[in-house]
JSON list of C-alpha atoms and ligand atoms in Angstrom, two decimals:
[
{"chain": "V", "resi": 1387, "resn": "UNK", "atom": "CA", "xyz": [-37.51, 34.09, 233.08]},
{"chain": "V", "resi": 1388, "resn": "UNK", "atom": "CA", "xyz": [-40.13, 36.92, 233.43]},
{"chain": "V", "resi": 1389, "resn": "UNK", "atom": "CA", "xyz": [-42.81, 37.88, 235.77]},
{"chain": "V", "resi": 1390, "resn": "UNK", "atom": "CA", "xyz": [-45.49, 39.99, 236.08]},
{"chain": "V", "resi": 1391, "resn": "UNK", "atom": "CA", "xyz": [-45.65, 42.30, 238.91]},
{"chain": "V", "resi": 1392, "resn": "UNK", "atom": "CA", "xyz": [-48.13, 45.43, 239.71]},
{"chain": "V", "resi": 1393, "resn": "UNK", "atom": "CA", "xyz": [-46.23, 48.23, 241.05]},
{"chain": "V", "resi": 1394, "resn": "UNK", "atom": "CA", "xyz": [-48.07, 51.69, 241.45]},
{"chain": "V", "resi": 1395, "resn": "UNK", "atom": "CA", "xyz": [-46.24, 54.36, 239.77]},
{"chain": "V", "resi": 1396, "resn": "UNK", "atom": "CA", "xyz": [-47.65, 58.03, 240.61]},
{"chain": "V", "resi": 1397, "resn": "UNK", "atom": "CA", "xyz": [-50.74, 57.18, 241.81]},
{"chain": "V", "resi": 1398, "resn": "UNK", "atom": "CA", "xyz": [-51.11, 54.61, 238.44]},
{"chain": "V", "resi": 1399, "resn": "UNK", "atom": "CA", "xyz": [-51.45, 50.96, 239.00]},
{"chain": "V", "resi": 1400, "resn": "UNK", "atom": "CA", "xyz": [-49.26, 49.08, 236.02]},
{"chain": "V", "resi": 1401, "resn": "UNK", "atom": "CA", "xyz": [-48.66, 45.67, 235.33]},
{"chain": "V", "resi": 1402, "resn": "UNK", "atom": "CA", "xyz": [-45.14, 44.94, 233.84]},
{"chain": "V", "resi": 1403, "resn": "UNK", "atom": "CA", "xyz": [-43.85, 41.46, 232.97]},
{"chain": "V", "resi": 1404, "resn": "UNK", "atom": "CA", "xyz": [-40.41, 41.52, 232.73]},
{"chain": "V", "resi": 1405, "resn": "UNK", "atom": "CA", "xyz": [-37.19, 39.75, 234.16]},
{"chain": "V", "resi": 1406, "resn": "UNK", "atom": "CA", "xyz": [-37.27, 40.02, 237.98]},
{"chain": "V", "resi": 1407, "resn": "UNK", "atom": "CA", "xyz": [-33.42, 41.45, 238.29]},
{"chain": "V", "resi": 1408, "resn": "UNK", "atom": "CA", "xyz": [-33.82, 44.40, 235.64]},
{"chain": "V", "resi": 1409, "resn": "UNK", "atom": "CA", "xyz": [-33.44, 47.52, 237.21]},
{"chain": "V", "resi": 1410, "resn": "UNK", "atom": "CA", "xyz": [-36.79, 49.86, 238.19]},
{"chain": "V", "resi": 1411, "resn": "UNK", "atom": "CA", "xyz": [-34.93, 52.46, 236.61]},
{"chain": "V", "resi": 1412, "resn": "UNK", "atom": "CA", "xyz": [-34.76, 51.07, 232.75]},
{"chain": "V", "resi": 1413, "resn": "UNK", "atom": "CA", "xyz": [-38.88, 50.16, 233.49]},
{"chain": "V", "resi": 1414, "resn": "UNK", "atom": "CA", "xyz": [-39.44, 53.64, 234.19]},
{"chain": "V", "resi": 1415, "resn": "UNK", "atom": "CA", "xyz": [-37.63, 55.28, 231.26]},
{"chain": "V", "resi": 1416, "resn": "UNK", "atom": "CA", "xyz": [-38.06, 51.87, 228.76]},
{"chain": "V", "resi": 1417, "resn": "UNK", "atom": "CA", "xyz": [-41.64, 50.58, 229.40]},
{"chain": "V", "resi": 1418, "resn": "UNK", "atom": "CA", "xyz": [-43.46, 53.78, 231.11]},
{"chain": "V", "resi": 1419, "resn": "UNK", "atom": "CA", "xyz": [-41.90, 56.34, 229.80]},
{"chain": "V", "resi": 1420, "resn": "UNK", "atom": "CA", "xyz": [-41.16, 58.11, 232.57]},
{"chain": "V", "resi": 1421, "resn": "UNK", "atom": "CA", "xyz": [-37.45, 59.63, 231.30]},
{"chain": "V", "resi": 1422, "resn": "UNK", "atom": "CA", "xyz": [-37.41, 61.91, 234.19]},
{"chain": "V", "resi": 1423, "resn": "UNK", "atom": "CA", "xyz": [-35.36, 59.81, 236.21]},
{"chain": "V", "resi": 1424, "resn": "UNK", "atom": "CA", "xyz": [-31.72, 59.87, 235.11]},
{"chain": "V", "resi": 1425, "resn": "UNK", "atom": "CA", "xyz": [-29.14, 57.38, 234.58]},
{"chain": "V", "resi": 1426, "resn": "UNK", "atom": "CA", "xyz": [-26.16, 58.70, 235.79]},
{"chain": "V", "resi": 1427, "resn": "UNK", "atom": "CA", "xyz": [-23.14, 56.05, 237.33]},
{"chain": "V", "resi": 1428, "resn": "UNK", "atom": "CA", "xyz": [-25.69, 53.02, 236.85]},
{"chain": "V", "resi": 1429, "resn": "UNK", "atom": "CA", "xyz": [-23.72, 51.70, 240.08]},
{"chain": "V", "resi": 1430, "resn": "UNK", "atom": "CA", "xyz": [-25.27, 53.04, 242.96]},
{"chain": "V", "resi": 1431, "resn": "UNK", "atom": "CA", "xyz": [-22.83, 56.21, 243.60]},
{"chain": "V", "resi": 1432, "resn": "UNK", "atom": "CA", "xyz": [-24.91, 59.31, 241.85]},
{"chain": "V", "resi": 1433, "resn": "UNK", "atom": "CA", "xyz": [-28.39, 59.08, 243.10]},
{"chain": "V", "resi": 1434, "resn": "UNK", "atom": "CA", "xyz": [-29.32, 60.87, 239.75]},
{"chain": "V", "resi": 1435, "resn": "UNK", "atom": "CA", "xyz": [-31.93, 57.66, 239.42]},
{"chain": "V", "resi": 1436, "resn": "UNK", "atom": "CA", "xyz": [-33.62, 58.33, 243.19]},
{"chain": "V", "resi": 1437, "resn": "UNK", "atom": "CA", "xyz": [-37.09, 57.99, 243.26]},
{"chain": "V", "resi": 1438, "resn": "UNK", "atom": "CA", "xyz": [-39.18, 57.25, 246.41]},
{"chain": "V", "resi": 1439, "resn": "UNK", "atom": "CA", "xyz": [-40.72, 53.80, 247.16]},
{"chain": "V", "resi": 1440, "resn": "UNK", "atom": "CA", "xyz": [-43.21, 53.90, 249.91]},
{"chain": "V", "resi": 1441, "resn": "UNK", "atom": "CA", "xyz": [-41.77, 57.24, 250.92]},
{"chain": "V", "resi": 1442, "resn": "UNK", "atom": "CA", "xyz": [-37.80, 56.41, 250.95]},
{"chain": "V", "resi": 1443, "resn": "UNK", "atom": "CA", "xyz": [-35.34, 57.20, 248.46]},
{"chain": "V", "resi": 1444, "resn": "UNK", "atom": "CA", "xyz": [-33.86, 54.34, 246.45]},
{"chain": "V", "resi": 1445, "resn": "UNK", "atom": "CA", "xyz": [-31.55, 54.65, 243.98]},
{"chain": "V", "resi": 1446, "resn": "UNK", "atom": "CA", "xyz": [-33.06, 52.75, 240.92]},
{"chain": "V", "resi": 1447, "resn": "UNK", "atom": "CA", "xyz": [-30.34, 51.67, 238.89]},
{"chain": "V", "resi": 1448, "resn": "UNK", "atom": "CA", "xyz": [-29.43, 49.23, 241.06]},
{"chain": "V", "resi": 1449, "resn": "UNK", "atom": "CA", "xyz": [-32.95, 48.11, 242.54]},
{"chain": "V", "resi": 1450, "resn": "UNK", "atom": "CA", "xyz": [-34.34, 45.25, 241.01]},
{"chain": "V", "resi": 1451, "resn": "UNK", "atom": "CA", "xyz": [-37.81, 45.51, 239.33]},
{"chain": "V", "resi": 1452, "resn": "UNK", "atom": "CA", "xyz": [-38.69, 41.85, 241.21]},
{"chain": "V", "resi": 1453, "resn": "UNK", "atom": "CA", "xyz": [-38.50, 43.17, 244.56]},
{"chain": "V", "resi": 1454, "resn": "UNK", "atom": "CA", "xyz": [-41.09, 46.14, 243.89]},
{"chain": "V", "resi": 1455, "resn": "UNK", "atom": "CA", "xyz": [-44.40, 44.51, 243.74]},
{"chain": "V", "resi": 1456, "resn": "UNK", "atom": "CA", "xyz": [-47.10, 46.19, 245.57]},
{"chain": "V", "resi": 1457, "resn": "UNK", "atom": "CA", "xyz": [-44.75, 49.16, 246.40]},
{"chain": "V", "resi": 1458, "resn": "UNK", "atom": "CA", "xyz": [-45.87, 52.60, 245.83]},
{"chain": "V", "resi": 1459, "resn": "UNK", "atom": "CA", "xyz": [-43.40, 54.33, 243.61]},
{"chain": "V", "resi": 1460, "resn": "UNK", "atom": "CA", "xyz": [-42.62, 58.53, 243.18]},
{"chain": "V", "resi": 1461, "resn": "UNK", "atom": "CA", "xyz": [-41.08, 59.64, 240.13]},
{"chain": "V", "resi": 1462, "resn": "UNK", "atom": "CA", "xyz": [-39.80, 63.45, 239.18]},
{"chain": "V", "resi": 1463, "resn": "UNK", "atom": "CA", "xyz": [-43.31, 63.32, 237.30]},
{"chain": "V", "resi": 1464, "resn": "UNK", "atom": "CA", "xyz": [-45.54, 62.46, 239.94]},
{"chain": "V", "resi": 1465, "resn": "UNK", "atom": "CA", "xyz": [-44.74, 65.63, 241.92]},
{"chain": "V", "resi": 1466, "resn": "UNK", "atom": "CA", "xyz": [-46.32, 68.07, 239.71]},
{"chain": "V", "resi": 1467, "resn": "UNK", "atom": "CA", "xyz": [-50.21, 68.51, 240.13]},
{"chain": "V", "resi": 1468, "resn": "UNK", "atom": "CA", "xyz": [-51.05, 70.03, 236.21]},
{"chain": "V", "resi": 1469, "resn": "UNK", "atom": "CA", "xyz": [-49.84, 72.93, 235.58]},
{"chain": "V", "resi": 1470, "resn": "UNK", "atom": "CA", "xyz": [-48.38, 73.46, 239.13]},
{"chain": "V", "resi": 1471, "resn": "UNK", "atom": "CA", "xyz": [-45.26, 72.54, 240.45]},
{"chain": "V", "resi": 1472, "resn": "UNK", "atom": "CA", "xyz": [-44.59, 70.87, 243.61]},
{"chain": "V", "resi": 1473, "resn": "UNK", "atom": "CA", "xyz": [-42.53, 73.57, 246.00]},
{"chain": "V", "resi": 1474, "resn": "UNK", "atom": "CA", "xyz": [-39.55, 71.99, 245.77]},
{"chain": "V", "resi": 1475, "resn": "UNK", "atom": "CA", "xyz": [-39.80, 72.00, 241.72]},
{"chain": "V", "resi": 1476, "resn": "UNK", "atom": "CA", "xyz": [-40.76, 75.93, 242.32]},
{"chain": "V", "resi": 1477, "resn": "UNK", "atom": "CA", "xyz": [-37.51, 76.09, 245.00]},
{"chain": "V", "resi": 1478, "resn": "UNK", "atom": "CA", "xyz": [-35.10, 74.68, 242.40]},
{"chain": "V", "resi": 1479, "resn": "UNK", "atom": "CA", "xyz": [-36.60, 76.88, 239.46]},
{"chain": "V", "resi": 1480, "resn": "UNK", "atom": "CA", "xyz": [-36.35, 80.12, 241.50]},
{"chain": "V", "resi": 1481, "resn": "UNK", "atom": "CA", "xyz": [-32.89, 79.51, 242.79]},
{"chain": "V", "resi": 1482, "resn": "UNK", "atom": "CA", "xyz": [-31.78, 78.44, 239.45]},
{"chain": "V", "resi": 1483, "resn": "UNK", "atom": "CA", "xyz": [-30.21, 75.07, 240.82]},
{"chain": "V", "resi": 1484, "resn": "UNK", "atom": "CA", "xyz": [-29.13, 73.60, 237.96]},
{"chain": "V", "resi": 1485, "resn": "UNK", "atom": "CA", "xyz": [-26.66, 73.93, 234.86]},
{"chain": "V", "resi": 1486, "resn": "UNK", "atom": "CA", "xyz": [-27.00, 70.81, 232.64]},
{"chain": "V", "resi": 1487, "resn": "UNK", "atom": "CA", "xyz": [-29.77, 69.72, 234.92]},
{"chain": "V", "resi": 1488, "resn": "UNK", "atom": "CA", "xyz": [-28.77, 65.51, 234.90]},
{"chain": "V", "resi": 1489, "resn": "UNK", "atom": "CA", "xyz": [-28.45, 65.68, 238.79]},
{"chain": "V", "resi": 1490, "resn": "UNK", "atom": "CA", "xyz": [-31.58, 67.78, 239.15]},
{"chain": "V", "resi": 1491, "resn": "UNK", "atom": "CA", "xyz": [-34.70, 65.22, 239.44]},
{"chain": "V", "resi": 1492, "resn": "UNK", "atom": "CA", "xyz": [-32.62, 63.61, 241.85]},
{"chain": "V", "resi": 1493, "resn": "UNK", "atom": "CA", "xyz": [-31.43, 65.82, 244.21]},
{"chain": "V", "resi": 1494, "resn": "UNK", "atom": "CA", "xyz": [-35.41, 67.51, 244.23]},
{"chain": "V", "resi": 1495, "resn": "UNK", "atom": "CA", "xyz": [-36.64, 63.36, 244.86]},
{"chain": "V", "resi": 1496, "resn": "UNK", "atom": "CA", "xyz": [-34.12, 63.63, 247.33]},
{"chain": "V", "resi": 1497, "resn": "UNK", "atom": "CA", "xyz": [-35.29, 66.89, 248.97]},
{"chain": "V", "resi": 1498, "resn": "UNK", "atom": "CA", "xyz": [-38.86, 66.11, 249.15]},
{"chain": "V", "resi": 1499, "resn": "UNK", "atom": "CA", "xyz": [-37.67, 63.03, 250.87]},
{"chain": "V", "resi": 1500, "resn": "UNK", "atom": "CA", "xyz": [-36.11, 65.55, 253.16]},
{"chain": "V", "resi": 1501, "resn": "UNK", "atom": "CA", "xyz": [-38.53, 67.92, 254.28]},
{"chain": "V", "resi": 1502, "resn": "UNK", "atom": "CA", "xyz": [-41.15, 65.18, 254.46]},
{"chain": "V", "resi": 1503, "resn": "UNK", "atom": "CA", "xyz": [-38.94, 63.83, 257.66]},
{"chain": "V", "resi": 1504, "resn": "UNK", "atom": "CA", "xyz": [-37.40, 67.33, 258.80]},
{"chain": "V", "resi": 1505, "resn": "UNK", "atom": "CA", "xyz": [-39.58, 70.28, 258.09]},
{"chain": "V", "resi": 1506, "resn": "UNK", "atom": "CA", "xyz": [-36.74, 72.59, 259.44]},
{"chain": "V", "resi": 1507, "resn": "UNK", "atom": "CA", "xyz": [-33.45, 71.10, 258.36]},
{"chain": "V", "resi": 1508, "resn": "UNK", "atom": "CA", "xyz": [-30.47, 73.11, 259.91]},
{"chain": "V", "resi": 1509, "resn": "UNK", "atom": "CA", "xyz": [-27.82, 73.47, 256.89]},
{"chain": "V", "resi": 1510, "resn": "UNK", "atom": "CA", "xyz": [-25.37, 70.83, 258.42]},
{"chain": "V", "resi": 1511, "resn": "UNK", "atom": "CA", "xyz": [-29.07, 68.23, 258.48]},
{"chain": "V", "resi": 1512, "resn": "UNK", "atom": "CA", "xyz": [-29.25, 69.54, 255.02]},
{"chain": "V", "resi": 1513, "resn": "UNK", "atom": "CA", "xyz": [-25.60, 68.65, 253.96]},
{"chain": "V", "resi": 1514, "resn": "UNK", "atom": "CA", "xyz": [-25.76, 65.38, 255.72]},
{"chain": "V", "resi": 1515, "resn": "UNK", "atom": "CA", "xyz": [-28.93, 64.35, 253.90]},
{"chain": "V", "resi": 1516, "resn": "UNK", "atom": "CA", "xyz": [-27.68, 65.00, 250.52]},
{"chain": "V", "resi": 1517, "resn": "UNK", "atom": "CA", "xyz": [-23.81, 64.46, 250.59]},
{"chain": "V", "resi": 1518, "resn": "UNK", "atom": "CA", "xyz": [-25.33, 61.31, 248.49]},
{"chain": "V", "resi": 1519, "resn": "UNK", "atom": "CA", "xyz": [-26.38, 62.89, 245.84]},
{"chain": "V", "resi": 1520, "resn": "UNK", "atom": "CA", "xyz": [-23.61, 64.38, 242.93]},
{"chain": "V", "resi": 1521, "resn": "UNK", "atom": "CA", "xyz": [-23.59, 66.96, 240.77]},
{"chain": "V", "resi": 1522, "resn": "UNK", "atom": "CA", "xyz": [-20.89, 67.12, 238.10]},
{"chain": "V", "resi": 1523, "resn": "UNK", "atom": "CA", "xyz": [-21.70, 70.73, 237.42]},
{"chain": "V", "resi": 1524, "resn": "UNK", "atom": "CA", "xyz": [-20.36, 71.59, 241.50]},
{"chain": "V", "resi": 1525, "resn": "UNK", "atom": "CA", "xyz": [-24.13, 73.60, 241.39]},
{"chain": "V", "resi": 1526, "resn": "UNK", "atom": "CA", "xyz": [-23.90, 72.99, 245.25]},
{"chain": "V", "resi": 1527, "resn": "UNK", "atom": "CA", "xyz": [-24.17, 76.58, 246.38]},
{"chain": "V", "resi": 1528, "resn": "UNK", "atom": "CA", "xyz": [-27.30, 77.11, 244.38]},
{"chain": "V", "resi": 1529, "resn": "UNK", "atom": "CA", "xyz": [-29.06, 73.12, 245.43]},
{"chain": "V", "resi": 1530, "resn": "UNK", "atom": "CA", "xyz": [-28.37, 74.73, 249.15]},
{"chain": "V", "resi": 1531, "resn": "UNK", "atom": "CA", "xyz": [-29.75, 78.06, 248.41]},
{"chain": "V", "resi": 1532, "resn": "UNK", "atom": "CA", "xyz": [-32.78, 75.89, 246.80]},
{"chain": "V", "resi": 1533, "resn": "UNK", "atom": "CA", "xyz": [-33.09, 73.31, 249.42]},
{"chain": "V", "resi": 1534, "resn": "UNK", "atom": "CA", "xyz": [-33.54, 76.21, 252.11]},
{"chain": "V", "resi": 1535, "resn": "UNK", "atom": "CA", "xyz": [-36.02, 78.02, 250.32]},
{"chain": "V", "resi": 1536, "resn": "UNK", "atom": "CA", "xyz": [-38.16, 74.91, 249.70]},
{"chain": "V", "resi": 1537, "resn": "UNK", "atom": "CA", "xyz": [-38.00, 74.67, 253.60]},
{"chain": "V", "resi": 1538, "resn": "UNK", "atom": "CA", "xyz": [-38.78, 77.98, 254.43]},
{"chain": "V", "resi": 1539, "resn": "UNK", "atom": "CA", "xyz": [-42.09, 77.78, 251.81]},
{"chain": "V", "resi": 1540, "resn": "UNK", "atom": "CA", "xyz": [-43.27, 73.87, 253.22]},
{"chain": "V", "resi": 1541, "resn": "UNK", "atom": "CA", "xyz": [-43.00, 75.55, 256.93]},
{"chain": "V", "resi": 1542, "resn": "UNK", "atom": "CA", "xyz": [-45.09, 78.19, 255.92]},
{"chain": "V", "resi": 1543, "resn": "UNK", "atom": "CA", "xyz": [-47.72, 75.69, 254.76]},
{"chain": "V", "resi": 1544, "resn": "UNK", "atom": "CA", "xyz": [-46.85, 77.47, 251.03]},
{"chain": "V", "resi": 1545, "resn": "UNK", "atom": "CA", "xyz": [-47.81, 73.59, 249.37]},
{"chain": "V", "resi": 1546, "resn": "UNK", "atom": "CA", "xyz": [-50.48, 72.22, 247.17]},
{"chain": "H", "resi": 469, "resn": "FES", "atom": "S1", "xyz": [-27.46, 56.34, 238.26]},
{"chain": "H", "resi": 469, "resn": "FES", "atom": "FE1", "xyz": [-28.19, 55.35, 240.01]},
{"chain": "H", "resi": 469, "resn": "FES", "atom": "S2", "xyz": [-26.84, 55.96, 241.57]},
{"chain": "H", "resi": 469, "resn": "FES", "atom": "FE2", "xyz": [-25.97, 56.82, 239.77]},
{"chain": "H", "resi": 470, "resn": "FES", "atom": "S1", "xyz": [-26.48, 70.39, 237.25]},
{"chain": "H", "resi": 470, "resn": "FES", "atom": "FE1", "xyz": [-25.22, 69.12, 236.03]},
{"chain": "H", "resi": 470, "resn": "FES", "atom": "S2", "xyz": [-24.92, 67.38, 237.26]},
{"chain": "H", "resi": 470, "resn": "FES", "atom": "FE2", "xyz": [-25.89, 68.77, 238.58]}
]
């Protein structure tokens, strides 16, 4: 049977009416057209669907729409202010940290996650914090490389 809920999404307030169990990530992609988040394993193992709801990473594949309402949700999109791109967007750009790019929303959700709850992340914090998130193009070296940078510009108070 469907409900309505009101989620915000990126600062938007929407009203979806849908079957409680479907998964937040199909109502991003499906009914807001938000296709930055990526459907990777669909079973929880990836993270290539993380977005942040009331500041923690879930992995929305596997989150039910139904237990969302009234939660503030961050997409890939919502990071961006215009034209300019969020310093972790700018981090992963620079260092080039991505080859087909499915992993990529993800792992930067992830990272912004990150530095929101350790501005200085040592690389072993870094590791820990992301050993969740895959990449089937190995880009790891580069995601580091990006990840560090990212810190280094958010300590400087290099944000918008
Ligand atoms: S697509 Fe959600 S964890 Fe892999
Ligand atoms: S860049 Fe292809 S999965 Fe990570």
């Amino acid at each position: 049977m469907e409900n309505t809920f009101t989620i915000q999404v990126n600062g938007r307030n929407e009203s979806i009416t849908t079957d409680p169990e479907r998964p937040l990530l199909d109502v991003l992609r499906e009914d807001l057209g938000l296709t930055g988040t990526k459907f990777g394993c669909g079973e929880g193992q990836c993270s290539a669907c993380s977005v942040l709801v009331d500041g923690k990473r879930v992995r929305s594949c596997v989150t039910p729409i139904g237990k969302l309402a009234g939660k503030k949700i961050l997409t890939i999109e919502g990071l961006s202010n215009g034209d300019s791109l969020h310093p972790v967007q700018e981090a992963f750009l620079s260092a080039a940290a991505f080859q087909c790019g499915y992993c990529t929303p993800g792992m930067i959700i992830r990272t912004v996650e990150l530095l929101e709850n350790k501005p200085n992340p040592t690389d072993e914090e870094i590791l820990n914090w992301m050993e969740s998130n895959l990449c089937r193009c190995c880009g790891y070296p580069k995601i580091l490389e990006a990840i560090q940078s990212a810190a280094k510009a958010t300590a400087k108070g290099d944000s918008q």
